[in-house]
């Protein structure tokens, strides 16, 4: 068996690992590269292999950096299955449609600027056919990926429907097992269940390493900090602007704001969910109570988690623009999560220079994104080609991270290793991390008794 690291190798985005076994080829994820537009466009358009070579895809979760290039495959004739959990399929339906829309808009923009036709990376129809290829499966249930190679999903506790993948085959009479972490979440995140490390052992682990050099504050404190930030901003008469991923983070914030409102811990100011994608994703969340964390109080007590008197969902662009001329304190949660696109941009253009306002960062901000500039408190932001002085307060709540920190990642890995029941330590390949994080994490793991840890460069191929 061979694995080629074709994406998210020494970087965070573009998740894709190619597994070759017995003349068959399986992709683990096929995500979009994100970052500088000029660099990522070409990277995204180039496929790492011929579409006709691919026999199946196994998808860990619906985030665009994992699923975002699947429509490129169907656009080029891919007609084999894409295996994922049922919730991932439903979330992908809204996310890939949104991604297609962004691709079409981008192409229009480039065509105007360069006065030549630039085809979109893919269109709405390709996104729809990709979803049509998706087979939604339950967790903890074996299924055949290709003859001789079977797989099973365990809950990765990262976003709704997110999975770690166990791949198992018989190779020359011996059982071989690869565990792919997907993105590993954290214990105690709102709504979703805690990560469940695969049991039964592993020869090789492909482990994400986004926060391999970071310690997060506990999840438990995040809600109180959110209450503080909302209350302080309201007291200044300002707006709280939150760039947030439409899927996952937005629902968690709404859920926590719901709890805080019920407990009277935040002032009664309007909370706008200003993103059509977030609204659609919220509908998908509401469709999947079977995978909610049933131990949580609000889930036990409340029928509709995402509706309460303060929250308003603004679907129309005109409603979104109208918020600019509205007075008084408010909370605006809008995409995109790294402030690279979406409605958050016009809110930042309008609000970043006002010292009464707060920009609240609740997720990972990749290099070269506007979100990263905000975290670094750059004195001037560039929004829609204009300079906007950054005078609003900037608050970072790492407790909302949907990715485990270096301790949580190692705990997860230790649990997988313990499944080997003393019969050896798995080889570890770090994926989905920037070099600094990976190098520090590799060192940590070696010290902790993992003799073979590597952060493979793009297209490195290993034999198992
Ligand atoms: Zn993810
Ligand atoms: Zn990811």
Short mmCIF file of C-alpha atoms and ligand atoms in Angstrom, two decimals:
data_model
loop_
_atom_site.label_atom_id
_atom_site.label_comp_id
_atom_site.label_asym_id
_atom_site.label_seq_id
_atom_site.Cartn_x
_atom_site.Cartn_y
_atom_site.Cartn_z
CA UNK A 1 0.00 0.00 0.00
CA UNK A 2 1.18 3.53 -0.76
CA UNK A 3 0.16 6.96 0.47
CA UNK A 4 0.98 10.16 -1.40
CA UNK A 5 0.57 13.42 0.52
CA UNK A 6 -0.97 15.56 -2.19
CA UNK A 7 -2.38 18.40 -0.11
CA UNK A 8 -2.28 19.94 3.39
CA UNK A 9 1.40 18.91 3.36
CA UNK A 10 3.45 21.50 5.30
CA UNK A 11 0.37 23.75 5.16
CA UNK A 12 -3.13 23.85 6.57
CA UNK A 13 -5.37 23.84 3.52
CA UNK A 14 -5.95 21.61 0.48
CA UNK A 15 -6.38 18.37 2.46
CA UNK A 16 -5.79 15.38 0.13
CA UNK A 17 -4.00 12.08 0.60
CA UNK A 18 -3.88 9.53 -2.16
CA UNK A 19 -4.01 5.88 -1.07
CA UNK A 20 -2.97 3.27 -3.66
CA UNK A 21 -3.73 -0.34 -2.90
CA UNK A 22 -3.95 -3.40 -5.10
CA UNK A 23 -4.19 -1.39 -8.33
CA UNK A 24 -6.95 0.81 -6.86
CA UNK A 25 -6.74 4.48 -5.94
CA UNK A 26 -8.64 6.14 -3.11
CA UNK A 27 -8.58 9.80 -2.11
CA UNK A 28 -8.82 10.82 1.53
CA UNK A 29 -10.40 14.29 1.20
CA UNK A 30 -10.10 16.60 -1.77
CA UNK A 31 -10.02 20.07 -0.31
CA UNK A 32 -9.43 23.55 -1.58
CA UNK A 33 -6.14 25.40 -1.11
CA UNK A 34 -6.85 28.76 0.54
CA UNK A 35 -4.67 31.83 0.99
CA UNK A 36 -3.26 34.31 -1.52
CA UNK A 37 -5.64 34.28 -4.46
CA UNK A 38 -2.88 34.54 -7.08
CA UNK A 39 -1.12 31.46 -5.73
CA UNK A 40 -4.08 29.27 -4.90
CA UNK A 41 -5.94 29.59 -8.19
CA UNK A 42 -3.41 27.55 -10.14
CA UNK A 43 -2.84 25.12 -7.28
CA UNK A 44 -6.56 24.42 -7.10
CA UNK A 45 -6.99 23.99 -10.83
CA UNK A 46 -4.16 21.43 -11.13
CA UNK A 47 -5.27 17.90 -10.25
CA UNK A 48 -2.65 15.63 -8.65
CA UNK A 49 -3.80 12.64 -10.73
CA UNK A 50 -6.08 11.67 -13.60
CA UNK A 51 -9.75 11.56 -12.68
CA UNK A 52 -10.17 8.15 -14.33
CA UNK A 53 -7.61 6.69 -11.91
CA UNK A 54 -9.77 7.45 -8.86
CA UNK A 55 -11.91 4.55 -7.65
CA UNK A 56 -13.38 6.16 -4.53
CA UNK A 57 -13.15 9.16 -2.23
CA UNK A 58 -13.46 9.06 1.55
CA UNK A 59 -14.33 12.47 2.96
CA UNK A 60 -13.61 13.41 6.59
CA UNK A 61 -15.88 16.46 6.86
CA UNK A 62 -17.58 19.24 4.96
CA UNK A 63 -15.14 22.12 5.50
CA UNK A 64 -14.03 23.58 2.17
CA UNK A 65 -10.34 22.86 2.85
CA UNK A 66 -11.36 19.16 2.88
CA UNK A 67 -14.28 18.93 0.43
CA UNK A 68 -13.94 22.04 -1.69
CA UNK A 69 -12.38 20.52 -4.81
CA UNK A 70 -14.74 17.56 -5.15
CA UNK A 71 -16.82 19.41 -7.78
CA UNK A 72 -13.66 19.64 -9.90
CA UNK A 73 -13.69 15.85 -10.06
CA UNK A 74 -17.32 15.56 -11.10
CA UNK A 75 -16.79 18.40 -13.60
CA UNK A 76 -14.18 16.14 -15.22
CA UNK A 77 -16.32 13.04 -15.24
CA UNK A 78 -15.81 11.43 -11.85
CA UNK A 79 -18.77 9.11 -11.22
CA UNK A 80 -17.58 6.81 -8.40
CA UNK A 81 -18.73 7.07 -4.78
CA UNK A 82 -17.69 9.72 -2.24
CA UNK A 83 -18.12 8.17 1.21
CA UNK A 84 -18.87 10.43 4.18
CA UNK A 85 -21.22 10.67 7.16
CA UNK A 86 -24.86 11.61 6.57
CA UNK A 87 -24.43 15.05 8.17
CA UNK A 88 -21.31 15.72 6.07
CA UNK A 89 -23.33 15.01 2.94
CA UNK A 90 -26.06 17.43 4.00
CA UNK A 91 -23.59 20.13 5.02
CA UNK A 92 -21.65 19.65 1.79
CA UNK A 93 -24.82 20.33 -0.17
CA UNK A 94 -24.96 23.87 1.21
CA UNK A 95 -21.21 24.45 1.38
CA UNK A 96 -20.30 23.29 -2.11
CA UNK A 97 -23.17 25.29 -3.60
CA UNK A 98 -21.82 28.34 -1.80
CA UNK A 99 -18.30 27.56 -2.99
CA UNK A 100 -19.52 27.25 -6.59
CA UNK A 101 -21.19 30.62 -6.22
CA UNK A 102 -17.91 32.15 -4.98
CA UNK A 103 -16.00 30.56 -7.91
CA UNK A 104 -18.47 32.02 -10.38
CA UNK A 105 -18.26 35.49 -8.78
CA UNK A 106 -14.45 35.31 -8.72
CA UNK A 107 -14.34 34.43 -12.41
CA UNK A 108 -16.64 37.35 -13.21
CA UNK A 109 -14.43 39.70 -11.22
CA UNK A 110 -11.24 38.49 -12.93
CA UNK A 111 -12.88 38.69 -16.34
CA UNK A 112 -13.81 42.33 -15.70
CA UNK A 113 -10.36 43.21 -14.46
CA UNK A 114 -8.37 41.45 -17.18
CA UNK A 115 -10.94 41.90 -19.95
CA UNK A 116 -10.69 38.26 -20.88
CA UNK A 117 -12.89 35.34 -20.07
CA UNK A 118 -11.67 33.32 -17.10
CA UNK A 119 -13.66 30.14 -16.53
CA UNK A 120 -14.74 29.51 -12.91
CA UNK A 121 -12.95 26.66 -11.15
CA UNK A 122 -16.35 24.95 -11.16
CA UNK A 123 -20.01 25.85 -11.25
CA UNK A 124 -23.22 25.08 -9.42
CA UNK A 125 -24.01 22.03 -11.54
CA UNK A 126 -20.63 20.45 -10.68
CA UNK A 127 -21.29 21.04 -6.99
CA UNK A 128 -24.68 19.36 -7.28
CA UNK A 129 -23.26 16.32 -9.07
CA UNK A 130 -20.54 16.01 -6.41
CA UNK A 131 -23.22 15.84 -3.71
CA UNK A 132 -25.06 13.29 -5.83
CA UNK A 133 -21.97 11.04 -5.64
CA UNK A 134 -21.89 11.28 -1.83
CA UNK A 135 -22.97 8.25 0.15
CA UNK A 136 -23.97 9.17 3.70
CA UNK A 137 -23.00 6.50 6.24
CA UNK A 138 -23.38 6.11 10.01
CA UNK A 139 -20.44 6.34 12.42
CA UNK A 140 -18.73 3.21 13.74
CA UNK A 141 -19.87 0.99 10.88
CA UNK A 142 -17.54 -0.77 8.44
CA UNK A 143 -18.02 -0.27 4.71
CA UNK A 144 -16.06 -1.46 1.67
CA UNK A 145 -14.21 1.36 -0.10
CA UNK A 146 -12.73 -0.79 -2.87
CA UNK A 147 -12.40 -4.59 -2.88
CA UNK A 148 -10.12 -5.64 -0.03
CA UNK A 149 -10.05 -2.21 1.64
CA UNK A 150 -12.65 -1.30 4.23
CA UNK A 151 -13.21 1.82 6.29
CA UNK A 152 -15.10 3.11 9.30
CA UNK A 153 -15.80 6.61 10.65
CA UNK A 154 -15.47 7.72 14.27
CA UNK A 155 -16.65 11.09 15.55
CA UNK A 156 -13.82 13.63 15.29
CA UNK A 157 -15.71 16.16 17.45
CA UNK A 158 -14.68 19.01 15.15
CA UNK A 159 -17.85 20.08 13.31
CA UNK A 160 -21.22 18.41 12.80
CA UNK A 161 -20.65 15.16 10.92
CA UNK A 162 -16.84 15.34 11.16
CA UNK A 163 -15.02 12.03 11.16
CA UNK A 164 -11.71 10.34 11.68
CA UNK A 165 -11.24 7.49 9.25
CA UNK A 166 -9.93 3.98 9.89
CA UNK A 167 -8.73 2.24 6.71
CA UNK A 168 -8.02 -1.46 6.96
CA UNK A 169 -6.81 -4.03 4.45
CA UNK A 170 -5.17 -7.41 4.26
CA UNK A 171 -1.84 -7.11 2.49
CA UNK A 172 0.04 -10.36 1.87
CA UNK A 173 -1.75 -12.07 4.76
CA UNK A 174 -1.17 -9.31 7.33
CA UNK A 175 -3.73 -6.80 8.46
CA UNK A 176 -2.71 -3.19 7.84
CA UNK A 177 -4.39 -0.24 9.42
CA UNK A 178 -4.17 3.44 8.63
CA UNK A 179 -5.89 5.97 10.82
CA UNK A 180 -6.53 9.42 9.35
CA UNK A 181 -7.46 11.91 12.05
CA UNK A 182 -9.34 14.35 9.83
CA UNK A 183 -9.56 17.56 11.87
CA UNK A 184 -9.58 16.72 15.57
CA UNK A 185 -11.91 18.78 17.75
CA UNK A 186 -11.95 19.37 21.47
CA UNK A 187 -13.77 17.95 24.44
CA UNK A 188 -16.66 20.10 25.63
CA UNK A 189 -17.35 22.02 22.42
CA UNK A 190 -20.99 23.13 22.24
CA UNK A 191 -23.57 21.00 20.40
CA UNK A 192 -21.31 18.29 19.00
CA UNK A 193 -19.95 15.25 20.80
CA UNK A 194 -16.37 14.90 22.05
CA UNK A 195 -13.70 13.44 19.74
CA UNK A 196 -13.63 9.65 19.85
CA UNK A 197 -10.17 8.30 18.96
CA UNK A 198 -10.40 5.16 16.80
CA UNK A 199 -9.93 1.95 18.74
CA UNK A 200 -8.30 -1.27 17.56
CA UNK A 201 -4.85 0.14 16.86
CA UNK A 202 -2.97 1.52 13.87
CA UNK A 203 0.23 0.94 11.91
CA UNK A 204 0.25 4.45 10.51
CA UNK A 205 -1.48 7.61 11.71
CA UNK A 206 -2.00 10.68 9.55
CA UNK A 207 -2.50 13.35 12.17
CA UNK A 208 -3.56 16.95 11.75
CA UNK A 209 -1.26 19.46 13.45
CA UNK A 210 -2.93 22.87 13.05
CA UNK A 211 -2.19 23.84 16.66
CA UNK A 212 0.83 21.59 17.20
CA UNK A 213 2.70 24.41 18.92
CA UNK A 214 -0.16 25.97 20.86
CA UNK A 215 -2.00 25.61 24.17
CA UNK A 216 -5.66 26.61 24.16
CA UNK A 217 -7.48 27.96 27.16
CA UNK A 218 -10.18 25.52 28.29
CA UNK A 219 -13.41 25.39 26.29
CA UNK A 220 -15.28 25.92 29.55
CA UNK A 221 -14.14 29.54 29.91
CA UNK A 222 -15.04 30.63 26.39
CA UNK A 223 -18.72 31.33 27.08
CA UNK A 224 -17.94 33.64 30.02
CA UNK A 225 -15.40 35.53 27.93
CA UNK A 226 -17.95 35.87 25.16
CA UNK A 227 -20.37 37.36 27.72
CA UNK A 228 -17.69 39.82 28.83
CA UNK A 229 -16.88 40.93 25.27
CA UNK A 230 -20.57 41.39 24.37
CA UNK A 231 -21.26 43.32 27.58
CA UNK A 232 -18.20 45.61 27.28
CA UNK A 233 -18.87 46.39 23.63
CA UNK A 234 -22.54 47.14 24.32
CA UNK A 235 -21.53 49.44 27.20
CA UNK A 236 -19.39 51.49 24.76
CA UNK A 237 -22.35 51.65 22.38
CA UNK A 238 -20.32 49.70 19.84
CA UNK A 239 -20.78 46.79 17.51
CA UNK A 240 -19.30 43.39 17.99
CA UNK A 241 -18.11 42.13 14.60
CA UNK A 242 -17.36 38.43 14.45
CA UNK A 243 -15.84 36.90 11.33
CA UNK A 244 -16.98 33.30 11.67
CA UNK A 245 -17.08 30.15 9.62
CA UNK A 246 -20.69 29.72 8.56
CA UNK A 247 -20.61 26.07 9.43
CA UNK A 248 -19.79 25.11 12.96
CA UNK A 249 -18.48 28.21 14.63
CA UNK A 250 -21.56 30.30 13.87
CA UNK A 251 -23.92 27.67 15.30
CA UNK A 252 -21.72 27.30 18.39
CA UNK A 253 -21.79 31.05 18.96
CA UNK A 254 -25.57 31.22 18.52
CA UNK A 255 -25.92 28.30 20.91
CA UNK A 256 -23.72 29.93 23.57
CA UNK A 257 -25.41 33.32 23.10
CA UNK A 258 -28.72 31.49 23.56
CA UNK A 259 -27.50 30.11 26.90
CA UNK A 260 -26.15 33.51 27.97
CA UNK A 261 -29.42 35.23 27.03
CA UNK A 262 -31.45 32.65 29.00
CA UNK A 263 -29.20 33.22 32.01
CA UNK A 264 -29.44 37.02 31.67
CA UNK A 265 -25.66 37.30 31.29
CA UNK A 266 -25.67 39.52 28.18
CA UNK A 267 -27.52 42.77 27.55
CA UNK A 268 -30.59 42.62 25.31
CA UNK A 269 -29.03 43.76 22.04
CA UNK A 270 -29.83 42.33 18.62
CA UNK A 271 -27.66 39.50 17.34
CA UNK A 272 -27.52 39.31 13.55
CA UNK A 273 -26.50 36.15 11.77
CA UNK A 274 -25.59 37.84 8.54
CA UNK A 275 -24.83 34.99 6.17
CA UNK A 276 -27.15 33.00 3.90
CA UNK A 277 -24.75 30.05 4.13
CA UNK A 278 -24.83 30.15 7.93
CA UNK A 279 -28.62 30.22 7.82
CA UNK A 280 -28.71 27.15 5.54
CA UNK A 281 -26.09 25.36 7.64
CA UNK A 282 -28.12 26.08 10.76
CA UNK A 283 -31.06 24.32 9.10
CA UNK A 284 -28.82 21.29 8.47
CA UNK A 285 -27.70 21.31 12.10
CA UNK A 286 -31.33 21.29 13.21
CA UNK A 287 -31.85 18.20 11.00
CA UNK A 288 -29.24 16.12 12.84
CA UNK A 289 -30.10 15.98 16.56
CA UNK A 290 -29.12 12.29 16.48
CA UNK A 291 -25.44 13.32 16.65
CA UNK A 292 -25.78 16.15 19.19
CA UNK A 293 -24.09 15.80 22.56
CA UNK A 294 -27.07 14.62 24.60
CA UNK A 295 -25.31 15.36 27.88
CA UNK A 296 -25.60 19.13 27.35
CA UNK A 297 -28.20 21.02 29.33
CA UNK A 298 -29.63 23.23 26.56
CA UNK A 299 -29.97 20.25 24.22
CA UNK A 300 -32.02 18.44 26.87
CA UNK A 301 -34.19 21.45 27.69
CA UNK A 302 -34.83 23.32 24.47
CA UNK A 303 -36.56 22.19 21.31
CA UNK A 304 -35.09 24.81 18.97
CA UNK A 305 -31.45 25.57 19.79
CA UNK A 306 -30.97 28.27 17.21
CA UNK A 307 -34.02 30.49 17.79
CA UNK A 308 -34.45 32.95 20.67
CA UNK A 309 -35.79 36.50 20.93
CA UNK A 310 -32.47 38.38 20.35
CA UNK A 311 -31.29 36.48 17.30
CA UNK A 312 -32.12 37.59 13.76
CA UNK A 313 -31.16 35.90 10.55
CA UNK A 314 -30.51 38.27 7.63
CA UNK A 315 -30.59 36.46 4.34
CA UNK A 316 -30.94 39.34 1.86
CA UNK A 317 -27.95 41.51 0.90
CA UNK A 318 -30.13 44.62 1.29
CA UNK A 319 -30.87 43.68 4.92
CA UNK A 320 -27.15 43.19 5.48
CA UNK A 321 -26.25 46.63 4.02
CA UNK A 322 -29.05 48.24 6.03
CA UNK A 323 -27.23 47.24 9.23
CA UNK A 324 -24.60 49.91 8.43
CA UNK A 325 -27.07 52.72 8.97
CA UNK A 326 -28.64 51.20 12.07
CA UNK A 327 -27.75 52.76 15.44
CA UNK A 328 -27.01 51.27 18.80
CA UNK A 329 -25.01 48.29 19.94
CA UNK A 330 -25.40 44.96 18.19
CA UNK A 331 -23.63 41.72 17.46
CA UNK A 332 -22.96 40.83 13.82
CA UNK A 333 -21.72 37.33 13.00
CA UNK A 334 -20.78 37.04 9.33
CA UNK A 335 -18.60 34.98 7.02
CA UNK A 336 -15.97 34.38 5.98
CA UNK A 337 -14.13 33.01 8.97
CA UNK A 338 -10.76 34.44 7.93
CA UNK A 339 -12.31 37.70 6.64
CA UNK A 340 -11.18 36.93 3.12
CA UNK A 341 -14.60 37.24 1.51
CA UNK A 342 -18.26 37.49 2.42
CA UNK A 343 -20.32 40.11 4.19
CA UNK A 344 -17.90 40.56 7.08
CA UNK A 345 -15.83 42.65 4.67
CA UNK A 346 -18.37 45.43 4.35
CA UNK A 347 -18.91 45.40 8.11
CA UNK A 348 -15.14 45.72 8.62
CA UNK A 349 -14.86 48.47 6.00
CA UNK A 350 -17.60 50.32 7.87
CA UNK A 351 -16.69 49.46 11.45
CA UNK A 352 -12.97 48.70 11.89
CA UNK A 353 -12.02 52.36 12.37
CA UNK A 354 -14.51 52.98 15.21
CA UNK A 355 -12.87 52.50 18.66
CA UNK A 356 -16.25 51.69 20.24
CA UNK A 357 -16.44 48.51 18.18
CA UNK A 358 -14.83 45.15 18.83
CA UNK A 359 -13.63 42.63 16.29
CA UNK A 360 -13.84 39.19 17.86
CA UNK A 361 -11.66 36.45 16.42
CA UNK A 362 -12.88 32.97 17.25
CA UNK A 363 -11.11 30.72 14.74
CA UNK A 364 -7.81 29.87 13.12
CA UNK A 365 -6.46 32.60 10.83
CA UNK A 366 -4.13 31.33 8.09
CA UNK A 367 -1.11 33.23 6.86
CA UNK A 368 -1.74 35.98 4.32
CA UNK A 369 -5.40 36.43 5.28
CA UNK A 370 -7.10 39.63 6.46
CA UNK A 371 -8.08 37.76 9.63
CA UNK A 372 -4.41 37.17 10.40
CA UNK A 373 -3.70 40.90 9.94
CA UNK A 374 -6.45 41.64 12.46
CA UNK A 375 -5.06 39.14 14.99
CA UNK A 376 -1.65 40.76 14.55
CA UNK A 377 -3.33 44.13 15.13
CA UNK A 378 -1.99 45.65 11.94
CA UNK A 379 -2.50 49.44 12.15
CA UNK A 380 -4.17 49.54 8.75
CA UNK A 381 -6.37 46.95 7.05
CA UNK A 382 -6.86 46.72 3.31
CA UNK A 383 -10.55 46.11 2.58
CA UNK A 384 -12.03 46.27 -0.95
CA UNK A 385 -8.82 47.93 -2.13
CA UNK A 386 -9.08 50.76 0.43
CA UNK A 387 -7.04 51.42 3.57
CA UNK A 388 -9.07 51.25 6.78
CA UNK A 389 -7.33 52.19 10.05
CA UNK A 390 -7.82 49.49 12.67
CA UNK A 391 -9.07 51.34 15.76
CA UNK A 392 -11.67 48.85 16.94
CA UNK A 393 -10.66 46.60 19.82
CA UNK A 394 -9.47 43.16 18.82
CA UNK A 395 -10.28 40.20 21.07
CA UNK A 396 -9.20 36.64 20.42
CA UNK A 397 -11.15 33.80 22.02
CA UNK A 398 -9.08 30.68 21.43
CA UNK A 399 -11.50 28.64 23.56
CA UNK A 400 -13.78 28.37 20.53
CA UNK A 401 -11.14 26.66 18.46
CA UNK A 402 -12.58 23.61 16.74
CA UNK A 403 -9.07 22.11 16.65
CA UNK A 404 -7.38 20.44 19.58
CA UNK A 405 -4.18 22.03 20.91
CA UNK A 406 -0.87 20.17 21.17
CA UNK A 407 -1.92 18.36 24.36
CA UNK A 408 -5.33 17.37 23.05
CA UNK A 409 -3.81 16.15 19.78
CA UNK A 410 -1.30 14.03 21.67
CA UNK A 411 -4.00 12.65 23.97
CA UNK A 412 -5.94 11.61 20.89
CA UNK A 413 -2.83 10.00 19.38
CA UNK A 414 -1.95 8.24 22.65
CA UNK A 415 -5.43 6.71 22.71
CA UNK A 416 -4.98 5.40 19.16
CA UNK A 417 -1.55 3.99 20.06
CA UNK A 418 -2.96 2.29 23.18
CA UNK A 419 -5.20 0.35 20.78
CA UNK A 420 -2.03 -1.45 19.65
CA UNK A 421 -2.05 -3.07 23.09
CA UNK A 422 1.71 -2.96 23.53
CA UNK A 423 2.42 -4.30 20.04
CA UNK A 424 4.35 -1.28 18.83
CA UNK A 425 3.93 2.42 18.27
CA UNK A 426 2.40 3.70 15.03
CA UNK A 427 4.41 5.72 12.53
CA UNK A 428 3.08 9.26 12.60
CA UNK A 429 2.76 11.56 9.60
CA UNK A 430 1.82 15.12 10.45
CA UNK A 431 -0.48 16.83 7.98
CA UNK A 432 -2.66 19.96 8.00
CA UNK A 433 -0.23 22.29 9.78
CA UNK A 434 2.12 25.15 9.06
CA UNK A 435 5.84 24.22 9.30
CA UNK A 436 6.49 25.94 12.67
CA UNK A 437 3.60 24.11 14.32
CA UNK A 438 4.56 20.79 12.74
CA UNK A 439 8.25 20.96 13.65
CA UNK A 440 7.50 21.80 17.27
CA UNK A 441 4.85 19.08 17.48
CA UNK A 442 7.11 16.46 15.88
CA UNK A 443 9.71 17.22 18.56
CA UNK A 444 7.08 16.91 21.30
CA UNK A 445 5.95 13.52 19.98
CA UNK A 446 9.49 12.15 19.65
CA UNK A 447 10.14 13.13 23.26
CA UNK A 448 6.89 11.40 24.22
CA UNK A 449 8.05 8.09 22.76
CA UNK A 450 7.02 8.17 19.09
CA UNK A 451 10.23 7.20 17.27
CA UNK A 452 8.93 7.79 13.76
CA UNK A 453 7.35 11.20 13.21
CA UNK A 454 7.52 13.03 9.92
CA UNK A 455 5.82 16.06 8.39
CA UNK A 456 5.87 15.06 4.72
CA UNK A 457 6.47 17.60 1.98
CA UNK A 458 3.95 17.82 -0.88
CA UNK A 459 3.80 14.67 -3.03
CA UNK A 460 6.05 12.65 -0.77
CA UNK A 461 4.99 9.03 -1.14
CA UNK A 462 5.39 6.37 1.52
CA UNK A 463 5.00 2.60 1.34
CA UNK A 464 3.36 0.69 4.13
ZN1 LIG B 1 -12.19 21.37 9.45
ZN1 LIG B 2 -9.20 21.53 7.98
#
